[in-house]
Every structure is written in structure tokens, then in C-alpha cells.
Amino acid sequence: MNQFYTAESVTEGHPDKLCDLIADSVLDECLAHDMSARVACEAMATKGNIIVAGEITSRYEPDIPRIVRSVLREVGYDPDGYAIQCLIHRQSPDIAAGVDCPLEQHRGNTDGRNLRLGAGDQGVMVGYACSETPQMLPLPVVLAHRLASTLDAARKSGAVPGLGPDGKAQVTVEYDGDGNPRRLDTVVLSAQHGPELPADELWWELTDKVLAPALQALPPDEDTKILL
């Protein structure tokens, strides 16, 4: 029995990715000046507003509004179009106590071991490696990433005029009963663009300069659903 697997990816101007870039940039700035900095920084974006919040304990105080404006400019947005709000405080004393030294040291049970650091927040990761692509990732994931990165490249190079920084790609691949990729079932590509570009022209440009090069590993067939 055939199965269908779907994956999505977003461009660097998508709000999810934009917020990741902002938080990562704050972390990079802190570590560049203080390698022992502790940074738990989150970002949220909504229309005309960027909010950066969290806990930062560092000998260096980052200029967060400057960092946010730099990321916005680099991604392709006008920084002057956004109000930036910072809600940052130092790390909670309870969390700091757990990170400063391990539980064994708290209990006086180090057994001569050199235990210098404890653990803060925990994380749960779900995923798997597979052999169906050189990247060791499922094919729908690879194709979705390629579409998003090709869309970004087409915007930056001007190959497709009038594109904005935001975009998203979703790919559904049909697998046979043995778990092998069989065909490309559905492709969804969302591209932010200006109103001056006619829809039919944009469709052709995206098909020719984004979809075709990005989907060479598993090209669409006559039954593939293409949604732009």
C-alpha cells in the first residue's frame, strides 16, 4: 500500500525563520564578547512589531534593537517599519543554581570527579536519518528545503523580480509499499510579491526559475498537483 509523506520549509523572511535569526544573532553577539554568557532569548514578530524577550546573564550587554534592525535589513525588510520592544532580564536564580554546578556537587557526592557544570533546560528531539538522499534526510524534507532556498536565491539575484522576503514551500511525495520514493504528488509554493507583477507572469517565472531547478531529484509528472 502506497503512503504519502509531507514536509515544509520556509524562506529567511518568513516570521518563524526571522525570529530564529534574531534570537540566534543575539546569542552570537553575546558569545562574541563573553564566552560564558547564558542566553535564553526568544523573539516574536507581528505586523509592525518585533518583541525580544527572555533571560540574559553576561558581562556584555548586547544592543538588541541594533541587532534586530540589522537582521531585518539583511533579510530584506525595512527596519524603519517596525517597533522593537525588549523584555530582557537576568537568569532566574533557581535556574542559575542548577546550572552553576551539577546535582552530585549539590549533594556532596562528587567521588573525586571534576564536575564543573550542571544542566539547565531539557529538550526533546524527534527525527531520524535515512539513506534515501545524500543528506541522510527524507526526500520531502530535502525538496522542500531546496524550494525555499531557490526562492530566496531568485529574490536576491533578481531572477524573479518583485519578490518579497516571505515564502513557504510544502512537498508531498508518494512512497511505494517498500518505503521507496515513487513520485511527486503535490507541491505548494507561497511567494510574497508586489502587486505590479501579473499572476500569470509570476506563475511562469516561479515554475521556470524555482520549481524546475529545485525539483530535479524528483521532477513533477502529469498528475503532480502544483499550487502556487
PDB file of N, CA and C in Angstrom, residues 74-140:
ATOM      1  N   GLU A  74      19.151  42.840   6.601  1.00  0.00           N
ATOM      2  CA  GLU A  74      19.836  41.785   5.858  1.00  0.00           C
ATOM      3  C   GLU A  74      18.845  40.847   5.168  1.00  0.00           C
ATOM      4  N   VAL A  75      17.724  40.575   5.821  1.00  0.00           N
ATOM      5  CA  VAL A  75      16.724  39.673   5.257  1.00  0.00           C
ATOM      6  C   VAL A  75      15.966  40.325   4.099  1.00  0.00           C
ATOM      7  N   GLY A  76      15.812  41.649   4.161  1.00  0.00           N
ATOM      8  CA  GLY A  76      15.122  42.329   3.076  1.00  0.00           C
ATOM      9  C   GLY A  76      13.955  43.191   3.492  1.00  0.00           C
ATOM     10  N   TYR A  77      13.772  43.388   4.808  1.00  0.00           N
ATOM     11  CA  TYR A  77      12.711  44.251   5.311  1.00  0.00           C
ATOM     12  C   TYR A  77      13.270  45.628   5.658  1.00  0.00           C
ATOM     13  N   ASP A  78      12.395  46.624   5.687  1.00  0.00           N
ATOM     14  CA  ASP A  78      12.778  47.989   6.072  1.00  0.00           C
ATOM     15  C   ASP A  78      12.717  48.086   7.591  1.00  0.00           C
ATOM     16  N   PRO A  79      13.851  48.245   8.276  1.00  0.00           N
ATOM     17  CA  PRO A  79      13.843  48.301   9.743  1.00  0.00           C
ATOM     18  C   PRO A  79      13.009  49.450  10.301  1.00  0.00           C
ATOM     19  N   ASP A  80      12.865  50.530   9.518  1.00  0.00           N
ATOM     20  CA  ASP A  80      12.114  51.685   9.998  1.00  0.00           C
ATOM     21  C   ASP A  80      10.616  51.405  10.087  1.00  0.00           C
ATOM     22  N   GLY A  81      10.189  50.277   9.526  1.00  0.00           N
ATOM     23  CA  GLY A  81       8.769  49.941   9.551  1.00  0.00           C
ATOM     24  C   GLY A  81       8.353  49.129  10.761  1.00  0.00           C
ATOM     25  N   TYR A  82       9.268  48.966  11.739  1.00  0.00           N
ATOM     26  CA  TYR A  82       8.973  48.094  12.878  1.00  0.00           C
ATOM     27  C   TYR A  82       9.285  48.785  14.200  1.00  0.00           C
ATOM     28  N   ALA A  83       8.378  48.607  15.164  1.00  0.00           N
ATOM     29  CA  ALA A  83       8.656  48.995  16.546  1.00  0.00           C
ATOM     30  C   ALA A  83       9.293  47.795  17.241  1.00  0.00           C
ATOM     31  N   ILE A  84      10.377  48.036  17.969  1.00  0.00           N
ATOM     32  CA  ILE A  84      11.130  46.956  18.611  1.00  0.00           C
ATOM     33  C   ILE A  84      10.996  47.087  20.117  1.00  0.00           C
ATOM     34  N   GLN A  85      10.534  46.015  20.757  1.00  0.00           N
ATOM     35  CA  GLN A  85      10.343  46.015  22.202  1.00  0.00           C
ATOM     36  C   GLN A  85      11.239  44.950  22.820  1.00  0.00           C
ATOM     37  N   CYS A  86      11.977  45.317  23.859  1.00  0.00           N
ATOM     38  CA  CYS A  86      12.897  44.381  24.529  1.00  0.00           C
ATOM     39  C   CYS A  86      12.425  44.130  25.955  1.00  0.00           C
ATOM     40  N   LEU A  87      12.252  42.876  26.274  1.00  0.00           N
ATOM     41  CA  LEU A  87      11.838  42.463  27.620  1.00  0.00           C
ATOM     42  C   LEU A  87      12.853  41.441  28.113  1.00  0.00           C
ATOM     43  N   ILE A  88      14.010  41.937  28.545  1.00  0.00           N
ATOM     44  CA  ILE A  88      15.144  41.077  28.916  1.00  0.00           C
ATOM     45  C   ILE A  88      15.484  41.286  30.387  1.00  0.00           C
ATOM     46  N   HIS A  89      15.729  40.198  31.102  1.00  0.00           N
ATOM     47  CA  HIS A  89      16.213  40.289  32.471  1.00  0.00           C
ATOM     48  C   HIS A  89      17.261  39.205  32.695  1.00  0.00           C
ATOM     49  N   ARG A  90      17.888  39.218  33.852  1.00  0.00           N
ATOM     50  CA  ARG A  90      18.935  38.251  34.142  1.00  0.00           C
ATOM     51  C   ARG A  90      18.335  36.877  34.415  1.00  0.00           C
ATOM     52  N   GLN A  91      19.180  35.860  34.316  1.00  0.00           N
ATOM     53  CA  GLN A  91      18.736  34.489  34.518  1.00  0.00           C
ATOM     54  C   GLN A  91      18.151  34.283  35.913  1.00  0.00           C
ATOM     55  N   SER A  92      17.075  33.514  35.968  1.00  0.00           N
ATOM     56  CA  SER A  92      16.437  33.203  37.242  1.00  0.00           C
ATOM     57  C   SER A  92      17.440  32.584  38.214  1.00  0.00           C
ATOM     58  N   PRO A  93      17.451  33.012  39.484  1.00  0.00           N
ATOM     59  CA  PRO A  93      18.372  32.415  40.470  1.00  0.00           C
ATOM     60  C   PRO A  93      18.180  30.908  40.617  1.00  0.00           C
ATOM     61  N   ASP A  94      16.944  30.421  40.458  1.00  0.00           N
ATOM     62  CA  ASP A  94      16.694  28.982  40.575  1.00  0.00           C
ATOM     63  C   ASP A  94      17.355  28.212  39.440  1.00  0.00           C
ATOM     64  N   ILE A  95      17.233  28.751  38.213  1.00  0.00           N
ATOM     65  CA  ILE A  95      17.880  28.085  37.080  1.00  0.00           C
ATOM     66  C   ILE A  95      19.394  28.209  37.204  1.00  0.00           C
ATOM     67  N   ALA A  96      19.882  29.394  37.605  1.00  0.00           N
ATOM     68  CA  ALA A  96      21.326  29.594  37.754  1.00  0.00           C
ATOM     69  C   ALA A  96      21.915  28.611  38.752  1.00  0.00           C
ATOM     70  N   ALA A  97      21.192  28.340  39.843  1.00  0.00           N
ATOM     71  CA  ALA A  97      21.693  27.407  40.856  1.00  0.00           C
ATOM     72  C   ALA A  97      21.838  26.004  40.284  1.00  0.00           C
ATOM     73  N   GLY A  98      20.952  25.634  39.363  1.00  0.00           N
ATOM     74  CA  GLY A  98      21.050  24.310  38.762  1.00  0.00           C
ATOM     75  C   GLY A  98      22.129  24.205  37.715  1.00  0.00           C
ATOM     76  N   VAL A  99      22.460  25.333  37.071  1.00  0.00           N
ATOM     77  CA  VAL A  99      23.459  25.326  36.007  1.00  0.00           C
ATOM     78  C   VAL A  99      24.862  25.506  36.559  1.00  0.00           C
ATOM     79  N   ASP A 100      24.983  26.253  37.667  1.00  0.00           N
ATOM     80  CA  ASP A 100      26.313  26.567  38.207  1.00  0.00           C
ATOM     81  C   ASP A 100      27.100  25.314  38.575  1.00  0.00           C
ATOM     82  N   CYS A 101      26.442  24.322  39.118  1.00  0.00           N
ATOM     83  CA  CYS A 101      27.132  23.087  39.469  1.00  0.00           C
ATOM     84  C   CYS A 101      26.141  21.925  39.387  1.00  0.00           C
ATOM     85  N   PRO A 102      26.635  20.701  39.178  1.00  0.00           N
ATOM     86  CA  PRO A 102      25.758  19.557  38.977  1.00  0.00           C
ATOM     87  C   PRO A 102      25.106  19.096  40.276  1.00  0.00           C
ATOM     88  N   LEU A 103      24.090  18.257  40.122  1.00  0.00           N
ATOM     89  CA  LEU A 103      23.355  17.742  41.271  1.00  0.00           C
ATOM     90  C   LEU A 103      24.263  16.978  42.216  1.00  0.00           C
ATOM     91  N   GLU A 104      25.255  16.225  41.683  1.00  0.00           N
ATOM     92  CA  GLU A 104      26.163  15.463  42.538  1.00  0.00           C
ATOM     93  C   GLU A 104      26.916  16.386  43.493  1.00  0.00           C
ATOM     94  N   GLN A 105      27.304  17.573  42.968  1.00  0.00           N
ATOM     95  CA  GLN A 105      28.037  18.507  43.824  1.00  0.00           C
ATOM     96  C   GLN A 105      27.109  19.109  44.878  1.00  0.00           C
ATOM     97  N   HIS A 106      25.869  19.380  44.495  1.00  0.00           N
ATOM     98  CA  HIS A 106      24.901  19.879  45.486  1.00  0.00           C
ATOM     99  C   HIS A 106      24.779  18.900  46.649  1.00  0.00           C
ATOM    100  N   ARG A 107      24.814  17.613  46.330  1.00  0.00           N
ATOM    101  CA  ARG A 107      24.625  16.574  47.349  1.00  0.00           C
ATOM    102  C   ARG A 107      25.931  16.159  48.016  1.00  0.00           C
ATOM    103  N   GLY A 108      27.052  16.768  47.600  1.00  0.00           N
ATOM    104  CA  GLY A 108      28.343  16.415  48.175  1.00  0.00           C
ATOM    105  C   GLY A 108      28.811  15.040  47.764  1.00  0.00           C
ATOM    106  N   ASN A 109      28.384  14.579  46.571  1.00  0.00           N
ATOM    107  CA  ASN A 109      28.703  13.221  46.122  1.00  0.00           C
ATOM    108  C   ASN A 109      29.438  13.298  44.785  1.00  0.00           C
ATOM    109  N   THR A 110      30.645  13.898  44.794  1.00  0.00           N
ATOM    110  CA  THR A 110      31.389  14.058  43.549  1.00  0.00           C
ATOM    111  C   THR A 110      32.351  12.918  43.289  1.00  0.00           C
ATOM    112  N   ASP A 111      32.703  12.136  44.320  1.00  0.00           N
ATOM    113  CA  ASP A 111      33.588  10.978  44.162  1.00  0.00           C
ATOM    114  C   ASP A 111      34.893  11.356  43.459  1.00  0.00           C
ATOM    115  N   GLY A 112      35.370  12.569  43.713  1.00  0.00           N
ATOM    116  CA  GLY A 112      36.638  12.987  43.115  1.00  0.00           C
ATOM    117  C   GLY A 112      36.538  13.366  41.657  1.00  0.00           C
ATOM    118  N   ARG A 113      35.334  13.336  41.087  1.00  0.00           N
ATOM    119  CA  ARG A 113      35.182  13.688  39.678  1.00  0.00           C
ATOM    120  C   ARG A 113      35.181  15.201  39.502  1.00  0.00           C
ATOM    121  N   ASN A 114      35.687  15.636  38.365  1.00  0.00           N
ATOM    122  CA  ASN A 114      35.734  17.062  38.063  1.00  0.00           C
ATOM    123  C   ASN A 114      34.440  17.468  37.366  1.00  0.00           C
ATOM    124  N   LEU A 115      33.420  17.728  38.135  1.00  0.00           N
ATOM    125  CA  LEU A 115      32.120  18.108  37.598  1.00  0.00           C
ATOM    126  C   LEU A 115      31.952  19.612  37.744  1.00  0.00           C
ATOM    127  N   ARG A 116      32.021  20.314  36.644  1.00  0.00           N
ATOM    128  CA  ARG A 116      32.052  21.778  36.716  1.00  0.00           C
ATOM    129  C   ARG A 116      30.688  22.409  36.456  1.00  0.00           C
ATOM    130  N   LEU A 117      29.881  21.814  35.599  1.00  0.00           N
ATOM    131  CA  LEU A 117      28.636  22.450  35.201  1.00  0.00           C
ATOM    132  C   LEU A 117      27.453  21.515  35.398  1.00  0.00           C
ATOM    133  N   GLY A 118      26.308  22.122  35.693  1.00  0.00           N
ATOM    134  CA  GLY A 118      25.074  21.357  35.774  1.00  0.00           C
ATOM    135  C   GLY A 118      24.302  21.470  34.474  1.00  0.00           C
ATOM    136  N   ALA A 119      23.026  21.145  34.531  1.00  0.00           N
ATOM    137  CA  ALA A 119      22.176  21.192  33.346  1.00  0.00           C
ATOM    138  C   ALA A 119      21.025  22.150  33.594  1.00  0.00           C
ATOM    139  N   GLY A 120      20.684  22.927  32.583  1.00  0.00           N
ATOM    140  CA  GLY A 120      19.559  23.842  32.685  1.00  0.00           C
ATOM    141  C   GLY A 120      18.310  23.217  32.094  1.00  0.00           C
ATOM    142  N   ASP A 121      17.770  23.872  31.062  1.00  0.00           N
ATOM    143  CA  ASP A 121      16.559  23.348  30.438  1.00  0.00           C
ATOM    144  C   ASP A 121      16.846  22.047  29.709  1.00  0.00           C
ATOM    145  N   GLN A 122      15.827  21.232  29.581  1.00  0.00           N
ATOM    146  CA  GLN A 122      15.958  19.989  28.834  1.00  0.00           C
ATOM    147  C   GLN A 122      15.231  20.122  27.495  1.00  0.00           C
ATOM    148  N   GLY A 123      15.606  19.297  26.547  1.00  0.00           N
ATOM    149  CA  GLY A 123      14.968  19.345  25.238  1.00  0.00           C
ATOM    150  C   GLY A 123      14.612  17.947  24.772  1.00  0.00           C
ATOM    151  N   VAL A 124      13.616  17.888  23.903  1.00  0.00           N
ATOM    152  CA  VAL A 124      13.190  16.611  23.322  1.00  0.00           C
ATOM    153  C   VAL A 124      13.270  16.761  21.805  1.00  0.00           C
ATOM    154  N   MET A 125      14.016  15.876  21.163  1.00  0.00           N
ATOM    155  CA  MET A 125      14.156  15.903  19.721  1.00  0.00           C
ATOM    156  C   MET A 125      13.578  14.627  19.114  1.00  0.00           C
ATOM    157  N   VAL A 126      12.844  14.791  18.016  1.00  0.00           N
ATOM    158  CA  VAL A 126      12.274  13.642  17.308  1.00  0.00           C
ATOM    159  C   VAL A 126      12.722  13.720  15.859  1.00  0.00           C
ATOM    160  N   GLY A 127      13.234  12.640  15.327  1.00  0.00           N
ATOM    161  CA  GLY A 127      13.663  12.636  13.938  1.00  0.00           C
ATOM    162  C   GLY A 127      14.439  11.376  13.632  1.00  0.00           C
ATOM    163  N   TYR A 128      14.902  11.262  12.414  1.00  0.00           N
ATOM    164  CA  TYR A 128      15.645  10.066  12.047  1.00  0.00           C
ATOM    165  C   TYR A 128      16.511  10.357  10.826  1.00  0.00           C
ATOM    166  N   ALA A 129      17.563   9.586  10.676  1.00  0.00           N
ATOM    167  CA  ALA A 129      18.397   9.638   9.478  1.00  0.00           C
ATOM    168  C   ALA A 129      18.001   8.477   8.579  1.00  0.00           C
ATOM    169  N   CYS A 130      18.112   8.684   7.280  1.00  0.00           N
ATOM    170  CA  CYS A 130      17.750   7.616   6.343  1.00  0.00           C
ATOM    171  C   CYS A 130      18.671   7.703   5.131  1.00  0.00           C
ATOM    172  N   SER A 131      18.643   6.689   4.308  1.00  0.00           N
ATOM    173  CA  SER A 131      19.593   6.582   3.204  1.00  0.00           C
ATOM    174  C   SER A 131      18.998   6.988   1.861  1.00  0.00           C
ATOM    175  N   GLU A 132      17.803   7.572   1.843  1.00  0.00           N
ATOM    176  CA  GLU A 132      17.177   7.851   0.544  1.00  0.00           C
ATOM    177  C   GLU A 132      17.729   9.102  -0.137  1.00  0.00           C
ATOM    178  N   THR A 133      18.517   9.921   0.577  1.00  0.00           N
ATOM    179  CA  THR A 133      19.163  11.085  -0.028  1.00  0.00           C
ATOM    180  C   THR A 133      20.591  11.191   0.498  1.00  0.00           C
ATOM    181  N   PRO A 134      21.486  11.859  -0.235  1.00  0.00           N
ATOM    182  CA  PRO A 134      22.858  12.060   0.254  1.00  0.00           C
ATOM    183  C   PRO A 134      22.905  12.847   1.565  1.00  0.00           C
ATOM    184  N   GLN A 135      21.884  13.660   1.813  1.00  0.00           N
ATOM    185  CA  GLN A 135      21.838  14.439   3.050  1.00  0.00           C
ATOM    186  C   GLN A 135      21.401  13.594   4.243  1.00  0.00           C
ATOM    187  N   MET A 136      21.065  12.329   4.017  1.00  0.00           N
ATOM    188  CA  MET A 136      20.583  11.425   5.066  1.00  0.00           C
ATOM    189  C   MET A 136      19.272  11.921   5.668  1.00  0.00           C
ATOM    190  N   LEU A 137      18.470  12.586   4.852  1.00  0.00           N
ATOM    191  CA  LEU A 137      17.171  13.090   5.264  1.00  0.00           C
ATOM    192  C   LEU A 137      16.098  12.557   4.323  1.00  0.00           C
ATOM    193  N   PRO A 138      14.845  12.500   4.786  1.00  0.00           N
ATOM    194  CA  PRO A 138      13.762  12.085   3.883  1.00  0.00           C
ATOM    195  C   PRO A 138      13.671  13.018   2.676  1.00  0.00           C
ATOM    196  N   LEU A 139      13.326  12.461   1.529  1.00  0.00           N
ATOM    197  CA  LEU A 139      13.292  13.239   0.290  1.00  0.00           C
ATOM    198  C   LEU A 139      12.348  14.442   0.366  1.00  0.00           C
ATOM    199  N   PRO A 140      11.145  14.331   0.955  1.00  0.00           N
ATOM    200  CA  PRO A 140      10.285  15.525   1.020  1.00  0.00           C
ATOM    201  C   PRO A 140      10.937  16.691   1.752  1.00  0.00           C
TER     202      PRO A 140
END
